[in-house]
Amino acid sequence: MSNTIPTVFYLLLSALLFSIGAVAFLVKRNIITTFMSIELMLNGVNLAFVAFANHLHQASGQIFVFFVMVVAAAEAAVGLALIIALFRARETLNVDQVNLLKL
Amino acid sequence: MSASLPYWLLPLLPLAGSGLNGFFGNKLPRPVVAAIALLSTAASFALAAWLFFNFSGTAQSLPGAPWIAVTGFQANFNLYVDHLTLIMLMVVTGVGFLIHIYSAGYMAHEEGYWRFFAYLNLFMFFMLVLVLAGNFLLMFVGWEGVGLASYLLIGFYFRCPSAASAGKKAFVVNRIGDFGFLLAMFLLISHFGTLDYTRIFGAIQSAPTSLTTAAYTAIALLMLLGATGKSAQIPLYVWLPDAMEGPTPVSALIHAATMVTAGVYMVARSHAIFNHAPIALTTVAVIGAATAFFAATVGLVQTDIKRVLAYSTISQLGYMFLACGVAAYSAAIFHLVSHAFFKALLFLAAGSVIHAMNGEQDMRKMGGLRRFVPVTFWTMTAGTLAITGIFPFAGFFSKDAILYEAFASGPGGKILWAVGLVTAFLTAFYMFRLWYLTFFGDRREAGDSHPHDSPWSMLGPLILLAILSFVGGWIGWPHGLWGSDHFAAFLAPVFADMPANTEASPGSHIELILAIVSTIVALLGWVFADLFYRRRPELPASLAAKASGLYKLLSGKYWIDELYAATIVRPLEVGSETVLYRGVDNTLVDGATHSIAEGALGAGGVIRRMQSGNIRSYAGWIAIGGAALLILAIEVAR
């Protein structure tokens, strides 16, 4: 029952997820979408970690994923708080309009 | 150190005065400024007199702190004091002090009173350094310094463009001479390894043949170039007439009595070198005689009272060079001393006349002044008689000493003597011309101004200098005229190492005959001037019309200034403008910096686009960079 799906498929999916995340990060202006694309990239990386851990029979990859998930959860909490604060102050979610510190 | 302390105090006192006036003078009241300047000079003079009368009689070299010390060469702040130094010290401080007194009165209503005295004291400092120096390098410091002071004082009225450019001209022309002096010093270093008087002259005396005559000649000729610059001889005399733009006391002190004699002093000081270079000596004599004659002819037709005196200064300096050239150094120094007296007197008297005429310097507008300014008139008369060489005024003795030495110096000397004699005639003529035009006849100036004699602070120095011009020559009363010639005897130790290059004394009656001849010639000049400018005042104009070519040549000063401008100044200007300014500076230097700057600007303009400030574009760059790194890692791993 193991090895029914070869590792390369997991990796391809992981790369696909990461690329979608990265492209979305570059293209989208809405800060919540940007935030979501970051999550997407993190999860793509997580998938690669687990796939390699399974392939190499090593637990360290799985452990690393927990760390990433914890950090991502913390980041989501802090990030969403910032977004709410930002929206209250500026009434916009467009990152290009949040440019007070630019020259 | 204790032995050299009083000698160091001599120049340092005026330097202190100059510093006080220069830094604080603009906040001090005028009497205080004058007091500082006068007291520092007076103290210097008193000290010089004390040193003069307590002189041990032997030349002494006073060691000083090291200045430049490198392997194989050392220059110290050492001083050298002998009879020649002491005489120069007395002249510089004495005449300088009198002129300081005069200046206090003359400049009383001028702007920049403190500046004037600061400069004047600075001049005293550098001149004393020049005279006291114990090596050529220290002498050069003074030499350059007096040039600086001269520049500052000629351009004292710096708002007047002609004064500013005259100062510049003096400085630039002097630099050409200084260049010769510098080269001479380099040659001395390469031959002797030192610039010390005692060591150089000692080496020459102990081993005169260690240098070839060619080397001696080269050094002497280069020194001569320096001397012609400072002492206004052909070919570098052109700055001195223009230097008359400065205040009159400056003309008296710097451009007549002291600084311009520095060249004569230098030649006399280096006589050991010149004596081994017969060609250079002949050159000195020829330049001196030519300058004396040439300047005298130009002096005949000048109309500005100060310019007549300027050309007469050049002419008298020519006499001194003539004397140096026939190795009659003590006669040259003697004439230097008496000239300092009577030429300072003449300039100061001329200043007093100008003062009386409210700044008018054109003699054609003067006339009949003798009734209005009696003291100036009588002192000027003394100066005129002295410079003309009428017995028993100072100029008679010194000029006759020179003419006699020239006559006695071999066959070529007769020609020099003849030129000197003709010059004496011309001198008498133009000086009495000045005298008659200024003081006699009717007042030619329109208007109802009342000329008046100057204040006593100006007349006092005039009277003292008049007395000196009268009796000053007696210290050198020659043997030929039943005198004892103290002056030559006093200076004899300095020039004792001279080879016997004058003919055996041709007997005392020759000297007497020559003295009578030159006196007759001087009187003849007086008679002619009397005829031209008193008895038949229409004569000069008709003569000028008859010989208009000659007159134009003389009043145009032989067009030497124009010649120099066309052959030297103009090509230099054109070359600087086109090649150096437009070519090198604008195109090469500026072009290089500009193209570097523009290159940086252009590259920045391209790279700047990366720094858009847009977070997403940065992220894109990061993604591209990461991808590039990945590809690279894969390629390397393969």
XYZ file of C-alpha atoms in Angstrom:
741
model
C 0.000 0.000 0.000
C 2.984 2.262 0.455
C 4.687 3.664 -2.626
C 1.451 3.574 -4.529
C 2.016 7.149 -5.592
C 5.617 7.993 -6.587
C 7.290 10.871 -4.721
C 7.732 12.912 -7.888
C 3.985 13.572 -8.084
C 4.023 15.072 -4.585
C 6.948 17.246 -5.553
C 5.251 18.375 -8.750
C 2.140 19.301 -6.789
C 4.303 21.103 -4.249
C 6.054 23.075 -7.009
C 2.702 23.898 -8.566
C 1.313 25.194 -5.265
C 4.464 27.265 -4.606
C 4.407 28.741 -8.108
C 0.739 29.668 -7.864
C 1.498 31.296 -4.531
C 4.499 33.163 -5.857
C 2.713 34.414 -8.982
C -0.295 35.454 -6.974
C 2.005 37.324 -4.568
C 3.521 39.217 -7.492
C 0.308 39.963 -9.313
C -2.322 40.640 -6.719
C -2.823 44.031 -5.097
C -5.300 43.087 -2.416
C -3.361 42.564 0.761
C -5.542 39.668 1.938
C -4.947 37.824 -1.329
C -1.236 38.497 -0.939
C -1.450 37.059 2.547
C -3.242 33.981 1.308
C -0.665 33.441 -1.441
C 2.056 33.444 1.221
C 0.142 30.680 3.037
C -0.089 28.831 -0.246
C 3.680 29.000 -0.742
C 4.296 27.822 2.813
C 1.990 24.854 2.311
C 3.668 24.008 -0.985
C 6.972 23.883 0.873
C 5.362 21.801 3.649
C 4.216 19.269 1.106
C 7.736 18.998 -0.303
C 9.089 18.491 3.244
C 6.686 15.621 3.965
C 7.256 14.034 0.561
C 11.037 14.028 1.085
C 10.617 12.752 4.653
C 8.610 9.823 3.365
C 11.015 9.216 0.491
C 14.133 9.293 2.640
C 12.480 7.637 5.692
C 13.563 10.405 7.963
C 11.419 12.117 10.593
C 13.195 15.470 10.549
C 11.177 16.637 7.545
C 7.904 15.941 9.369
C 9.112 17.776 12.458
C 10.062 20.781 10.361
C 6.549 20.925 8.993
C 5.170 21.387 12.521
C 7.474 24.281 13.024
C 6.361 25.859 9.754
C 2.726 25.385 10.693
C 3.237 26.960 14.098
C 5.054 29.910 12.575
C 2.374 30.214 9.871
C -0.370 30.216 12.513
C 1.417 32.900 14.524
C 2.053 34.874 11.375
C -1.590 34.636 10.385
C -2.651 35.977 13.759
C -0.217 38.913 13.713
C -0.736 39.582 10.008
C -4.515 39.666 10.220
C -4.310 41.986 13.217
C -2.082 44.323 11.172
C -4.475 44.198 8.242
C -7.416 45.137 10.443
C -5.443 47.975 11.988
C -4.443 49.119 8.543
C -7.986 48.980 7.243
C -9.232 51.003 10.168
C -6.643 53.667 9.519
C -6.741 53.890 5.738
C -9.991 52.197 4.679
C -8.248 50.374 1.884
C -6.719 46.977 1.269
C -4.797 47.973 -1.853
C -1.084 47.728 -1.062
C -0.180 50.285 -3.718
C -2.140 52.890 -1.825
C -0.297 52.146 1.407
C 2.741 54.166 0.485
C 3.054 56.860 3.101
C 6.708 56.000 3.834
C 7.748 56.050 0.196
C 9.554 58.998 -1.226
C 72.576 81.909 21.102
C 73.224 84.879 23.326
C 75.654 86.300 20.797
C 73.161 86.086 17.976
C 70.182 87.291 20.008
C 70.637 91.026 19.328
C 71.052 90.274 15.650
C 67.847 88.265 15.610
C 66.054 91.038 17.467
C 66.869 93.404 14.600
C 64.434 91.838 12.140
C 62.044 90.478 14.756
C 61.183 93.886 16.194
C 59.673 95.166 12.931
C 58.009 91.781 12.467
C 56.329 92.182 15.851
C 55.248 95.690 14.842
C 53.910 94.355 11.589
C 52.017 91.598 13.356
C 50.495 93.971 15.906
C 49.390 96.447 13.270
C 48.355 93.797 10.819
C 46.152 91.870 13.228
C 44.835 94.597 15.501
C 45.619 97.805 13.628
C 42.148 98.304 12.225
C 40.780 98.595 15.743
C 43.531 100.907 17.012
C 43.547 104.685 16.710
C 45.997 106.137 14.202
C 48.515 107.546 16.687
C 48.858 104.101 18.273
C 49.393 102.469 14.878
C 52.064 105.011 14.026
C 53.651 104.632 17.462
C 53.899 100.848 17.112
C 55.451 101.099 13.662
C 57.840 103.898 14.569
C 58.942 102.450 17.899
C 59.693 99.012 16.485
C 61.751 100.551 13.686
C 63.428 103.006 16.031
C 64.377 100.195 18.393
C 65.762 98.270 15.464
C 67.781 101.290 14.369
C 69.097 101.922 17.869
C 70.106 98.283 18.137
C 71.795 98.397 14.731
C 73.721 101.512 15.744
C 74.768 99.901 19.029
C 75.952 96.792 17.194
C 77.728 98.948 14.627
C 79.734 100.871 17.190
C 80.457 97.794 19.308
C 81.551 95.680 16.373
C 84.578 93.566 17.158
C 86.053 94.112 13.718
C 86.082 90.481 12.672
C 83.438 88.841 10.578
C 81.425 86.331 12.559
C 79.090 83.585 11.571
C 76.333 83.132 14.105
C 75.010 79.569 14.240
C 71.287 79.021 14.271
C 68.733 76.290 14.598
C 68.689 73.730 11.792
C 66.071 74.367 9.126
C 66.492 71.781 6.397
C 68.606 68.762 7.252
C 68.826 65.904 4.775
C 71.661 63.612 3.843
C 74.376 65.632 2.191
C 72.741 69.007 2.648
C 71.919 71.212 5.580
C 70.560 74.722 5.845
C 70.362 76.539 9.152
C 68.891 79.779 10.368
C 72.387 81.125 10.735
C 73.436 84.724 10.403
C 76.593 86.257 9.020
C 77.809 89.593 10.238
C 80.686 91.539 8.794
C 81.435 95.125 7.835
C 79.245 94.932 4.746
C 76.310 93.595 6.761
C 76.668 96.361 9.312
C 76.718 99.092 6.700
C 73.595 97.640 5.086
C 71.942 97.362 8.507
C 72.640 100.998 9.242
C 71.295 102.113 5.872
C 68.186 99.951 6.021
C 67.207 100.759 9.587
C 68.333 104.404 9.488
C 66.761 105.440 6.205
C 63.847 103.137 6.977
C 63.228 104.876 10.299
C 63.327 108.344 8.726
C 60.875 107.239 6.067
C 58.598 105.765 8.717
C 58.486 109.178 10.406
C 57.743 110.835 7.093
C 55.025 108.293 6.300
C 53.220 109.044 9.543
C 52.668 112.555 8.207
C 52.297 111.739 4.537
C 49.732 108.991 4.967
C 47.830 110.796 7.744
C 44.678 111.222 5.688
C 44.827 107.980 3.745
C 42.575 105.008 4.124
C 44.204 101.825 5.365
C 46.742 103.604 7.588
C 47.336 100.479 9.692
C 47.660 98.313 6.601
C 50.339 100.616 5.216
C 52.446 100.443 8.347
C 51.963 96.705 8.710
C 53.329 96.257 5.191
C 56.129 98.755 5.737
C 57.268 96.969 8.893
C 56.977 93.638 7.131
C 59.292 95.009 4.482
C 61.796 96.035 7.161
C 61.708 92.516 8.579
C 62.392 90.818 5.270
C 65.034 93.330 4.226
C 66.901 92.788 7.483
C 66.662 89.025 7.030
C 68.063 89.428 3.535
C 70.992 91.449 4.815
C 71.697 89.375 7.918
C 71.330 85.928 6.368
C 74.282 83.593 6.729
C 73.415 81.444 3.755
C 71.915 81.941 0.348
C 68.699 80.136 1.237
C 67.916 82.475 4.123
C 68.900 85.389 1.917
C 66.411 84.067 -0.596
C 63.707 84.146 2.069
C 64.355 87.822 2.592
C 64.726 88.294 -1.147
C 61.269 86.868 -1.810
C 59.814 88.597 1.221
C 60.862 92.069 0.136
C 59.355 91.240 -3.253
C 56.104 90.395 -1.506
C 56.171 93.589 0.549
C 56.968 95.560 -2.579
C 54.014 93.963 -4.360
C 51.680 94.747 -1.489
C 52.828 98.348 -1.268
C 52.858 99.113 -4.996
C 49.304 97.842 -5.097
C 48.435 99.711 -1.895
C 45.771 101.718 -3.713
C 44.348 98.453 -4.960
C 41.084 100.019 -6.078
C 43.024 101.764 -8.818
C 43.514 99.258 -11.660
C 46.844 100.721 -12.781
C 48.278 100.315 -9.257
C 47.051 96.741 -9.007
C 48.529 95.814 -12.367
C 51.799 97.614 -11.557
C 52.107 95.501 -8.432
C 51.455 92.386 -10.431
C 54.001 93.406 -13.049
C 56.650 94.018 -10.406
C 55.990 90.637 -8.860
C 56.020 88.706 -12.124
C 59.160 90.395 -13.459
C 60.881 89.759 -10.143
C 59.904 86.115 -10.326
C 61.857 85.812 -13.577
C 64.932 87.091 -11.772
C 64.248 84.846 -8.773
C 64.231 81.913 -11.130
C 67.847 82.734 -12.010
C 68.735 83.048 -8.331
C 67.135 79.672 -7.612
C 69.080 77.998 -10.408
C 72.272 79.582 -9.085
C 71.510 78.104 -5.668
C 70.949 74.661 -7.169
C 74.315 74.911 -8.913
C 75.947 75.958 -5.653
C 74.426 72.975 -3.881
C 75.583 70.584 -6.567
C 79.131 71.978 -6.545
C 79.646 72.760 -2.867
C 76.926 70.745 -1.136
C 76.053 73.772 0.967
C 74.650 77.273 0.719
C 76.579 78.627 3.686
C 78.553 81.799 2.942
C 81.485 80.846 5.093
C 81.779 77.325 3.711
C 81.340 78.314 0.058
C 83.686 81.276 0.182
C 86.118 79.299 2.318
C 86.126 76.485 -0.230
C 86.692 78.935 -3.056
C 89.544 80.585 -1.219
C 91.289 77.367 -0.265
C 90.808 75.592 -3.594
C 89.816 78.062 -6.262
C 90.467 75.619 -9.089
C 88.087 72.960 -7.784
C 85.501 74.554 -10.048
C 85.992 75.323 -13.703
C 85.694 78.885 -14.884
C 82.619 77.796 -16.795
C 80.941 76.673 -13.563
C 81.826 79.946 -11.827
C 80.513 81.863 -14.827
C 77.252 79.929 -14.913
C 76.606 80.517 -11.218
C 77.547 84.182 -11.460
C 75.435 84.832 -14.537
C 72.381 83.193 -12.970
C 72.883 85.272 -9.833
C 73.194 88.299 -12.064
C 69.803 87.470 -13.582
C 68.341 87.519 -10.094
C 70.104 90.777 -9.352
C 68.848 92.435 -12.536
C 65.312 91.558 -11.519
C 65.562 92.935 -8.005
C 67.748 95.903 -8.866
C 65.873 96.890 -12.023
C 68.652 96.503 -14.560
C 68.399 95.701 -18.258
C 66.568 93.505 -19.247
C 64.294 93.293 -16.198
C 64.077 96.965 -15.229
C 60.556 97.456 -16.660
C 58.755 97.067 -13.354
C 60.414 99.927 -11.489
C 58.888 102.912 -13.377
C 55.443 101.368 -12.947
C 56.158 100.774 -9.271
C 55.721 104.531 -8.812
C 52.000 103.810 -8.528
C 52.626 103.087 -4.866
C 52.613 105.762 -2.154
C 55.650 108.055 -2.354
C 57.297 106.935 0.926
C 57.238 103.423 -0.495
C 58.961 104.600 -3.646
C 61.547 106.241 -1.432
C 62.165 103.304 0.895
C 61.692 100.248 -1.280
C 62.117 101.418 -4.836
C 65.024 103.737 -4.285
C 66.924 103.410 -1.032
C 66.889 99.794 0.088
C 65.187 96.932 -1.709
C 66.448 97.716 -5.196
C 69.985 97.716 -3.854
C 69.573 94.072 -2.831
C 70.986 92.998 -6.188
C 74.094 95.100 -5.638
C 74.425 93.690 -2.134
C 74.101 90.151 -3.484
C 76.787 90.686 -6.106
C 79.072 92.284 -3.528
C 78.378 89.475 -1.049
C 79.173 86.847 -3.685
C 82.224 88.687 -4.985
C 84.345 85.584 -4.424
C 82.321 83.817 -7.106
C 82.230 86.780 -9.459
C 85.976 87.311 -9.197
C 86.524 83.868 -10.676
C 84.161 84.565 -13.557
C 85.665 87.339 -15.669
C 82.973 87.007 -18.333
C 80.249 87.424 -15.751
C 82.043 90.446 -14.289
C 82.286 92.030 -17.718
C 78.595 91.325 -18.224
C 77.799 93.011 -14.922
C 79.802 96.068 -15.933
C 78.287 96.262 -19.412
C 74.749 95.815 -18.106
C 75.391 98.459 -15.477
C 76.829 100.980 -17.921
C 74.133 100.298 -20.516
C 71.371 100.620 -17.933
C 72.854 103.800 -16.488
C 72.991 105.457 -19.896
C 69.713 104.085 -21.185
C 67.648 105.027 -18.143
C 69.214 108.486 -18.065
C 68.153 109.170 -21.655
C 64.579 108.124 -20.873
C 64.661 110.293 -17.766
C 65.349 113.347 -19.953
C 61.831 113.542 -21.332
C 59.585 112.183 -18.563
C 57.025 114.624 -17.276
C 55.876 112.799 -14.152
C 58.093 113.926 -11.271
C 58.196 110.448 -9.740
C 58.980 108.753 -13.045
C 61.995 111.006 -13.577
C 63.234 109.864 -10.183
C 62.410 106.243 -11.010
C 64.513 106.351 -14.154
C 67.258 108.133 -12.268
C 67.152 105.315 -9.694
C 67.588 102.754 -12.457
C 70.435 104.827 -13.809
C 72.176 105.149 -10.429
C 71.771 101.415 -9.823
C 73.478 101.003 -13.178
C 76.443 102.891 -11.714
C 76.567 100.462 -8.820
C 76.539 97.498 -11.177
C 79.217 99.178 -13.238
C 81.330 99.425 -10.099
C 80.701 95.789 -9.219
C 81.631 94.827 -12.760
C 85.071 96.383 -12.445
C 85.445 94.618 -9.078
C 85.217 97.931 -7.223
C 82.746 96.527 -4.728
C 83.486 98.987 -2.004
C 82.831 101.862 -4.428
C 79.535 100.200 -5.336
C 78.533 99.924 -1.691
C 79.675 103.484 -1.100
C 77.408 104.673 -3.901
C 74.649 102.459 -2.513
C 74.900 104.283 0.806
C 75.065 107.800 -0.575
C 72.357 106.978 -3.100
C 70.153 105.742 -0.279
C 70.527 109.157 1.355
C 69.989 111.398 -1.614
C 67.457 109.322 -3.485
C 65.322 108.820 -0.386
C 65.605 112.577 0.077
C 64.612 113.296 -3.524
C 61.629 110.986 -3.397
C 60.442 112.311 -0.063
C 60.878 115.883 -1.293
C 58.968 114.966 -4.435
C 56.299 113.501 -2.169
C 56.230 116.773 -0.279
C 55.815 118.653 -3.582
C 53.002 116.303 -4.599
C 51.456 116.821 -1.174
C 51.625 120.574 -1.707
C 50.091 120.240 -5.167
C 47.219 118.105 -3.852
C 48.342 114.967 -5.645
C 49.482 116.494 -8.912
C 52.558 114.685 -10.278
C 52.930 116.303 -13.686
C 55.859 118.723 -13.638
C 54.386 120.699 -16.519
C 51.646 121.838 -14.185
C 54.020 122.878 -11.405
C 56.511 125.696 -11.471
C 57.284 128.610 -9.207
C 56.886 126.485 -6.115
C 60.066 127.678 -4.435
C 58.266 130.570 -2.753
C 55.513 128.347 -1.405
C 57.446 125.367 -0.092
C 60.830 126.763 0.971
C 61.947 123.837 3.134
C 61.071 121.313 0.464
C 62.845 123.482 -2.073
C 66.108 123.696 -0.150
C 66.182 120.028 0.761
C 65.396 119.068 -2.829
C 68.247 121.319 -3.910
C 70.608 119.420 -1.633
C 69.403 116.141 -3.113
C 69.775 117.422 -6.656
C 73.302 118.665 -6.036
C 74.137 115.335 -4.406
C 72.871 113.163 -7.248
C 74.516 115.370 -9.850
C 77.831 114.937 -8.124
C 78.670 118.541 -7.244
C 81.508 118.889 -4.734
C 81.254 118.335 -1.740
C 77.878 116.577 -1.747
C 77.642 112.821 -1.178
C 77.103 111.841 -4.786
C 80.322 113.510 -5.829
C 82.486 111.172 -3.810
C 80.700 107.950 -4.554
C 80.197 108.607 -8.244
C 83.793 109.689 -8.644
C 84.987 106.607 -6.849
C 83.089 104.516 -9.396
C 84.263 106.501 -12.398
C 87.850 106.421 -11.166
C 87.761 102.668 -10.568
C 86.238 102.160 -14.009
C 88.892 104.319 -15.601
C 91.638 102.437 -13.808
C 90.359 98.965 -14.670
C 92.105 98.428 -17.957
C 91.462 99.370 -21.578
C 87.765 98.407 -21.613
C 87.320 100.474 -18.502
C 87.949 103.682 -20.434
C 84.796 102.998 -22.447
C 82.834 102.298 -19.282
C 84.215 105.498 -17.805
C 83.160 107.466 -20.884
C 79.628 106.036 -20.716
C 79.516 106.852 -17.025
C 80.667 110.395 -17.726
C 78.025 110.957 -20.414
C 75.464 109.551 -18.010
C 76.658 112.007 -15.371
C 75.994 114.811 -17.828
C 72.513 113.467 -18.600
C 71.846 113.012 -14.887
C 72.748 116.633 -14.190
C 70.548 117.758 -17.061
C 67.406 115.870 -16.133
C 67.717 116.534 -12.424
C 68.087 120.263 -12.934
C 65.288 120.096 -15.471
C 63.115 118.664 -12.726
C 64.391 121.319 -10.331
C 63.659 124.218 -12.692
C 60.297 122.896 -13.860
C 59.107 122.373 -10.324
C 60.437 125.316 -8.405
C 61.200 128.089 -10.888
C 59.344 130.134 -13.461
C 55.702 131.007 -13.186
C 52.996 128.842 -11.731
C 51.568 127.019 -14.684
C 48.679 125.405 -12.916
C 45.328 127.057 -13.306
C 43.092 127.497 -10.299
C 43.600 129.276 -7.013
C 44.913 126.501 -4.743
C 47.548 127.623 -2.297
C 50.476 125.237 -2.147
C 51.831 124.966 1.357
C 54.791 123.289 2.968
C 54.253 119.895 4.561
C 53.907 119.193 8.300
C 57.089 118.862 10.355
C 56.807 115.089 10.576
C 57.573 115.187 6.860
C 60.017 118.080 6.828
C 62.102 116.685 9.697
C 63.230 113.585 7.804
C 63.809 115.763 4.748
C 66.182 118.007 6.639
C 68.024 115.081 8.227
C 68.403 113.386 4.862
C 69.536 116.671 3.301
C 72.278 116.917 5.892
C 73.248 113.306 5.227
C 73.262 113.983 1.488
C 75.626 116.838 2.149
C 78.070 115.296 4.578
C 77.399 111.597 3.954
C 80.029 111.387 1.267
C 82.832 112.646 3.467
C 83.298 109.226 5.013
C 84.755 108.191 1.661
C 86.885 111.229 0.901
C 89.426 109.705 -1.489
C 93.179 109.727 -1.037
C 93.503 111.425 -4.390
C 91.828 114.490 -2.923
C 93.939 114.514 0.256
C 91.332 112.540 2.194
C 91.655 109.260 4.024
C 88.765 107.225 2.579
C 87.459 105.726 5.793
C 84.716 103.937 3.941
C 86.967 101.800 1.744
C 89.234 101.137 4.701
C 86.284 99.984 6.770
C 85.084 97.649 4.048
C 88.561 96.439 3.097
C 88.443 93.260 5.258
C 85.330 92.099 3.387
C 86.904 92.434 -0.012
C 90.436 91.571 1.077
C 90.452 88.311 -0.858
C 90.145 90.194 -4.120
C 92.810 89.497 -6.704
C 94.700 92.562 -7.822
C 92.698 93.176 -10.947
C 92.980 96.917 -11.103
C 96.038 98.440 -12.651
C 98.659 99.726 -10.338
C 97.470 103.056 -9.029
C 98.043 105.523 -11.844
C 98.993 108.210 -9.427
C 96.843 110.461 -7.369
C 96.760 113.284 -9.853
C 94.689 111.115 -12.237
C 91.957 110.853 -9.641
C 92.039 114.608 -9.155
C 91.828 115.251 -12.899
C 88.919 112.797 -13.263
C 87.107 114.459 -10.381
C 87.528 117.856 -12.006
C 86.374 116.523 -15.373
C 83.230 114.950 -13.971
C 82.415 118.050 -11.952
C 82.760 120.166 -15.107
C 80.491 117.712 -16.946
C 77.894 117.906 -14.183
C 78.047 121.709 -14.195
C 77.668 121.609 -17.967
C 74.475 119.620 -17.515
C 73.291 122.261 -15.084
C 74.107 125.049 -17.552
C 72.169 123.326 -20.314
C 69.176 122.723 -18.069
C 69.354 126.369 -17.017
C 69.363 127.426 -20.663
C 66.504 125.121 -21.621
C 64.179 125.530 -18.724
C 64.845 128.947 -17.230
C 66.307 131.350 -19.730
C 64.702 130.114 -22.952
C 61.716 127.942 -22.002
C 60.572 127.795 -25.636
C 63.720 125.898 -26.599
C 62.722 122.352 -25.456
C 59.538 122.382 -27.529
C 61.298 123.546 -30.676
C 64.074 121.009 -30.166
C 61.516 118.258 -29.635
C 59.848 119.303 -32.869
C 63.146 119.338 -34.756
C 64.286 115.928 -33.541
C 60.814 114.505 -33.287
C 61.917 110.958 -34.079
C 64.410 110.907 -31.227
C 61.945 112.643 -28.916
C 59.261 110.070 -29.615
C 61.766 107.264 -29.107
C 62.712 108.640 -25.700
C 59.249 109.586 -24.494
C 58.042 106.188 -25.649
C 60.820 104.727 -23.423
C 62.298 102.994 -26.482
C 59.029 101.067 -26.682
C 60.585 98.374 -24.543
C 57.309 97.715 -22.728
C 55.551 97.318 -26.060
C 58.367 95.099 -27.331
C 58.122 92.841 -24.292
C 54.357 92.815 -24.590
C 54.546 91.765 -28.225
C 57.348 89.220 -27.965
C 56.839 87.693 -24.526
C 53.598 88.667 -22.838
C 51.283 88.355 -25.836
C 52.536 84.914 -27.011
C 52.300 83.682 -23.434
C 48.780 84.997 -23.133
C 47.741 83.495 -26.457
C 49.399 80.186 -25.601
C 47.776 80.104 -22.174
C 44.409 81.021 -23.616
C 44.316 78.539 -26.478
C 46.530 75.654 -25.447
C 46.538 75.659 -21.673
C 43.119 77.117 -20.888
C 40.961 75.839 -23.723
C 43.018 72.781 -24.638
C 44.411 71.340 -21.447
C 42.147 72.753 -18.760
C 38.797 72.851 -20.504
C 39.093 69.868 -22.791
C 41.475 67.503 -21.042
C 41.077 68.068 -17.316
C 37.475 69.213 -17.245
C 36.577 66.726 -19.984
C 37.984 63.797 -18.007
C 36.126 64.672 -14.809
C 32.957 65.492 -16.677
C 32.942 62.217 -18.612
C 33.545 60.218 -15.425
C 30.664 62.008 -13.748
C 28.396 61.553 -16.737
C 29.292 57.858 -16.948
C 28.333 57.338 -13.317
C 25.153 59.316 -13.889
C 24.198 57.246 -16.951
C 24.901 53.902 -15.263
C 22.897 55.054 -12.269
C 20.029 56.038 -14.529
C 19.859 52.515 -15.871
C 20.273 50.679 -12.563
C 17.925 53.089 -10.761
C 14.916 51.450 -12.421
C 15.408 48.361 -10.244
C 14.759 50.410 -7.111
C 11.126 51.177 -7.889
C 9.877 51.115 -4.305
C 7.220 48.584 -5.355
C 7.275 45.581 -2.997
C 5.954 43.199 -5.604
C 8.638 44.097 -8.096
C 11.255 43.436 -5.400
C 9.614 40.088 -4.771
C 9.790 39.420 -8.493
C 13.506 40.226 -8.471
C 13.953 37.894 -5.497
C 12.068 35.124 -7.308
C 14.168 35.619 -10.445
C 17.348 35.666 -8.345
C 16.321 32.523 -6.478
C 15.511 30.755 -9.726
C 18.861 31.817 -11.180
C 20.658 30.470 -8.092
C 18.791 27.207 -8.348
C 19.697 26.792 -11.987
C 23.298 27.574 -11.169
C 23.332 25.031 -8.320
C 21.913 22.379 -10.576
C 24.427 23.171 -13.298
C 27.331 23.046 -10.822
C 26.088 19.794 -9.266
C 25.915 18.153 -12.660
